[in-house]
XYZ file of C-alpha atoms in Angstrom:
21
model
C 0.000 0.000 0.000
C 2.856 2.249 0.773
C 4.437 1.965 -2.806
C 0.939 2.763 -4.274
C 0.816 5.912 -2.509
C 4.149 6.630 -2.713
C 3.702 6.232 -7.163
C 0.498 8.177 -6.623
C 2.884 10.950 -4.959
C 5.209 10.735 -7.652
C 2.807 10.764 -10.553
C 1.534 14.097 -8.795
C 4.968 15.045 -8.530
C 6.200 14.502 -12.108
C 2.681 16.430 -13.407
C 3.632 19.495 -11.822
C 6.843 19.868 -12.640
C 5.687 18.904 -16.143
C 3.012 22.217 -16.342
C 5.817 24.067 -14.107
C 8.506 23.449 -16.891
């Protein structure tokens, strides 16, 4: 469960960066 949240995390991460770049 922790890995799901923790890809959940970085898919959130990755899509900001993505509209921040």
């Amino acid at each position: 469960t922790d890995l799901k949240d923790g890809r959940k995390l970085l898919d959130l991460l990755e899509g900001l960066t993505g509209t921040s770049l």
